[in-house]
Coordinates of C-alpha atoms in Angstrom, one line a residue:
M1 CA -182.7 116.5 31.5
E2 CA -179.9 116.5 28.9
I3 CA -178.9 113.0 29.9
K4 CA -182.5 111.9 29.6
R5 CA -182.7 113.3 26.1
K6 CA -179.5 111.5 25.1
N7 CA -180.8 108.3 26.5
M8 CA -184.1 108.6 24.6
K9 CA -182.2 109.3 21.4
Y10 CA -180.0 106.3 22.0
I11 CA -183.1 104.1 22.5
R12 CA -184.8 105.5 19.3
N13 CA -181.6 104.6 17.3
I14 CA -181.6 101.1 18.7
L15 CA -185.3 100.6 17.8
C16 CA -184.7 101.9 14.3
A17 CA -181.8 99.5 13.8
V18 CA -184.0 96.6 15.0
C19 CA -186.8 97.6 12.7
I20 CA -184.4 97.8 9.7
C21 CA -183.0 94.4 10.5
V22 CA -186.5 92.9 10.9
C23 CA -187.6 94.5 7.6
A24 CA -184.5 93.2 5.8
S25 CA -185.1 89.7 7.3
N26 CA -188.7 89.7 6.1
L27 CA -187.6 90.8 2.6
M28 CA -185.0 88.1 2.3
A29 CA -187.4 85.4 3.5
Q30 CA -190.1 86.5 1.2
K31 CA -191.7 83.7 -0.9
V32 CA -193.8 84.1 -3.9
S33 CA -195.6 81.6 -6.2
I34 CA -195.7 82.4 -9.9
Q35 CA -197.4 80.0 -12.3
G36 CA -197.1 77.2 -9.8
I37 CA -193.4 77.6 -9.0
V38 CA -192.4 78.8 -5.5
Y39 CA -189.5 81.2 -5.3
E40 CA -187.6 82.4 -2.2
R41 CA -185.7 85.7 -2.1
I42 CA -182.1 85.0 -0.9
E43 CA -180.6 88.4 -1.8
P44 CA -182.1 91.7 -2.8
N45 CA -181.9 90.8 -6.5
K46 CA -181.7 87.0 -6.4
V47 CA -184.2 84.2 -5.8
R48 CA -184.1 80.4 -5.8
V49 CA -186.7 77.9 -6.5
T50 CA -187.9 76.3 -3.3
M51 CA -190.4 73.7 -2.2
P52 CA -194.1 74.2 -1.5
D53 CA -195.2 73.7 2.1
S54 CA -196.0 70.0 1.7
Y55 CA -194.5 67.1 -0.2
E56 CA -197.9 66.3 -1.8
E57 CA -198.2 69.8 -3.1
R58 CA -194.7 69.7 -4.5
I59 CA -195.4 66.5 -6.4
R60 CA -198.6 68.0 -7.8
L61 CA -197.2 71.3 -8.8
Y62 CA -193.8 70.2 -10.1
S63 CA -195.0 67.8 -12.8
G64 CA -195.3 67.6 -16.5
E65 CA -193.4 70.3 -18.5
L66 CA -191.9 73.1 -16.4
Y67 CA -190.4 76.4 -17.5
I68 CA -188.2 78.3 -15.0
P69 CA -187.6 81.9 -16.2
D70 CA -184.2 83.7 -16.0
S71 CA -185.8 86.3 -13.7
I72 CA -189.1 87.2 -12.0
S73 CA -190.6 90.4 -10.7
I74 CA -191.3 90.9 -7.0
H75 CA -192.9 94.2 -6.1
N76 CA -191.8 95.6 -9.4
E77 CA -188.2 94.6 -8.7
V78 CA -186.3 92.3 -11.1
C79 CA -184.9 89.2 -9.3
Y80 CA -182.7 86.7 -11.0
V81 CA -183.2 83.0 -10.5
C82 CA -179.8 81.7 -9.4
D83 CA -180.5 78.3 -7.8
V84 CA -183.0 75.5 -7.9
A85 CA -181.5 73.6 -4.9
D86 CA -183.1 70.2 -4.6
S87 CA -186.6 71.4 -5.0
F88 CA -187.4 68.8 -7.7
R89 CA -186.0 65.8 -5.9
G90 CA -188.4 62.9 -6.0
C91 CA -190.8 64.7 -8.3
V92 CA -191.9 61.5 -10.1
H93 CA -194.3 63.2 -12.5
L94 CA -191.9 65.8 -13.9
K95 CA -191.2 65.1 -17.6
T96 CA -189.3 68.0 -19.0
I97 CA -187.8 71.2 -17.5
R98 CA -186.2 74.3 -18.9
L99 CA -183.7 75.8 -16.4
P100 CA -182.6 79.5 -16.2
H101 CA -179.4 80.6 -17.9
S102 CA -178.2 82.2 -14.6
L103 CA -177.5 78.8 -12.9
E104 CA -173.9 78.0 -12.3
S105 CA -174.2 74.5 -10.8
I106 CA -176.5 71.6 -10.3
I107 CA -176.3 70.6 -6.6
S108 CA -176.3 67.1 -5.2
L109 CA -179.6 65.2 -5.5
A110 CA -181.1 68.1 -7.4
F111 CA -183.2 65.8 -9.7
A112 CA -182.7 62.5 -7.9
G113 CA -185.5 60.1 -8.3
C114 CA -187.3 62.1 -11.0
S115 CA -188.3 58.8 -12.6
S116 CA -190.4 60.3 -15.4
L117 CA -187.9 63.0 -16.5
Q118 CA -187.2 62.5 -20.2
S119 CA -185.2 65.4 -21.3
I120 CA -183.4 68.5 -19.9
E121 CA -181.0 71.1 -21.3
L122 CA -178.5 72.5 -18.8
P123 CA -177.5 76.2 -19.1
D124 CA -174.0 76.8 -20.4
N125 CA -173.0 78.7 -17.3
I126 CA -173.0 75.5 -15.3
T127 CA -169.4 74.3 -14.4
C128 CA -170.2 71.4 -12.1
I129 CA -172.8 68.7 -11.8
Y130 CA -172.6 67.5 -8.2
A131 CA -172.9 64.0 -6.8
E132 CA -176.1 62.0 -7.5
A133 CA -177.7 65.0 -9.2
F134 CA -179.7 62.8 -11.7
I135 CA -179.5 59.5 -9.9
G136 CA -182.4 57.3 -10.6
C137 CA -183.8 59.3 -13.6
K138 CA -184.6 56.1 -15.4
S139 CA -186.7 57.7 -18.1
L140 CA -184.0 60.3 -19.1
R141 CA -183.3 59.8 -22.8
Y142 CA -181.5 63.1 -23.6
I143 CA -179.4 65.6 -21.7
K144 CA -177.5 68.4 -23.2
L145 CA -174.4 69.0 -21.1
P146 CA -173.2 72.7 -20.9
I147 CA -170.2 73.7 -22.9
N148 CA -168.5 75.3 -19.8
L149 CA -168.9 72.1 -17.7
R150 CA -165.7 71.2 -15.9
V151 CA -166.5 68.5 -13.4
I152 CA -169.1 65.6 -13.3
Q153 CA -169.1 64.3 -9.7
E154 CA -169.7 60.7 -8.5
S155 CA -172.9 58.9 -9.4
A156 CA -174.2 62.0 -11.2
F157 CA -176.2 60.0 -13.8
E158 CA -176.2 56.6 -12.1
G159 CA -179.2 54.5 -13.0
C160 CA -180.2 56.6 -16.1
T161 CA -181.0 53.3 -17.9
R162 CA -182.6 54.8 -21.0
L163 CA -179.8 57.3 -21.8
R164 CA -178.6 56.4 -25.3
R165 CA -175.8 58.9 -25.9
I166 CA -173.5 61.0 -23.8
D167 CA -171.7 64.1 -25.1
I168 CA -168.9 65.1 -22.8
P169 CA -167.9 68.7 -23.5
K170 CA -164.4 70.0 -24.3
Q171 CA -163.8 71.7 -21.0
V172 CA -164.5 68.6 -18.7
I173 CA -161.4 67.7 -16.8
H174 CA -162.7 65.3 -14.2
I175 CA -165.4 62.6 -13.9
G176 CA -166.3 61.0 -10.5
D177 CA -166.7 57.4 -9.7
C178 CA -169.8 55.7 -11.0
A179 CA -170.9 58.8 -12.8
F180 CA -172.6 56.7 -15.4
C181 CA -173.1 53.4 -13.6
G182 CA -176.2 51.5 -14.6
C183 CA -176.6 53.4 -17.9
K184 CA -177.2 50.1 -19.6
G185 CA -178.9 51.7 -22.6
L186 CA -175.8 53.7 -23.5
R187 CA -174.9 53.1 -27.2
E188 CA -172.2 55.7 -27.9
I189 CA -170.0 58.2 -26.1
Y190 CA -168.7 61.5 -27.5
V191 CA -165.8 63.1 -25.7
Y192 CA -164.8 66.5 -27.1
A193 CA -161.8 67.0 -24.7
P194 CA -158.4 66.5 -26.5
V195 CA -157.0 65.5 -23.1
P196 CA -158.8 62.6 -21.5
P197 CA -160.8 63.6 -18.4
T198 CA -159.4 62.0 -15.3
F199 CA -161.3 59.5 -13.1
D200 CA -161.4 59.2 -9.3
T201 CA -160.5 55.5 -9.7
I202 CA -157.0 54.7 -10.9
G203 CA -157.2 50.9 -10.7
V204 CA -157.1 48.5 -13.6
D205 CA -160.9 48.2 -13.5
S206 CA -161.6 51.9 -13.5
N207 CA -163.9 51.7 -16.6
N208 CA -166.3 49.5 -14.5
A209 CA -166.1 52.0 -11.7
L210 CA -167.1 54.9 -14.0
F211 CA -169.6 53.3 -16.4
G212 CA -170.8 50.3 -14.4
N213 CA -170.1 47.3 -16.7
I214 CA -171.4 48.8 -19.9
S215 CA -170.0 47.1 -23.0
T216 CA -166.5 48.2 -23.7
S217 CA -167.1 47.8 -27.5
I218 CA -169.5 50.7 -27.8
P219 CA -168.1 53.5 -30.0
V220 CA -166.2 56.3 -28.1
H221 CA -165.7 59.3 -30.4
I222 CA -162.8 61.6 -29.6
P223 CA -161.0 64.5 -31.3
K224 CA -158.8 63.7 -34.2
G225 CA -155.2 63.0 -33.2
S226 CA -156.1 62.0 -29.6
K227 CA -156.5 58.3 -30.0
S228 CA -153.0 57.3 -28.7
V229 CA -153.6 59.5 -25.6
Y230 CA -156.9 57.9 -24.8
Q231 CA -155.6 54.4 -25.4
R232 CA -152.9 55.0 -22.7
E233 CA -155.2 56.5 -20.2
K234 CA -156.6 54.2 -17.5
G235 CA -160.3 53.8 -17.8
W236 CA -160.6 55.1 -21.4
S237 CA -158.1 52.4 -22.5
S238 CA -160.6 49.7 -21.6
F239 CA -162.8 50.7 -24.6
T240 CA -161.9 48.7 -27.7
N241 CA -163.7 50.9 -30.2
I242 CA -162.1 54.4 -29.8
I243 CA -162.7 56.5 -32.9
D244 CA -160.8 59.8 -33.4
D245 CA -163.3 61.5 -35.8
I246 CA -164.3 64.7 -34.1
E247 CA -163.0 67.7 -35.9

């Protein structure tokens, strides 16, 4: 009888553990839709923006002007929005978007093919823009890069043909190949880093690899006293109109 009671207690403990795991799994997989944006819980106090069930629904919902809040409430619990993944990829009717301040990176292909996207401000917490994040955003006219940005990976802004100006923040140390290829509308570049950001390509033609044959005579504004450094750096040295006028 004693052995039987112990066995029953053991079985109850196992069942309780299974129930706890199932409940936790259901909690983590929980999806909610708030004002047309679908969120998925990935940690007890964190959510990410995710895709609706169908591509057609995503194109319909993720369009026009979107506002992604810093946090949402699920069952009276505050959950912070920490990731947008590639939920907006190919959303051809998306025009502007405000992203939450809690984001730390923009993953590969995050906004790829958003051909109607005109402007976006990236939160200052972001340190890396991954490969092809904005490739094919041919309507993009303005983008505010975050002050804490460190790396711009390859082809991040490739094909952004209407981009007129790029402001590369002070903390950027590396820019990947073809990051701005096809940005044929580019008219000026501002680089706030006193030390020139490095390129992946180290050949003689590295400017072409980075900016894709844009005119080397467009103004490149850099910090005062840095002109000789930029003129010696491969890639940057290809530009003929380097102006050290940034205080």
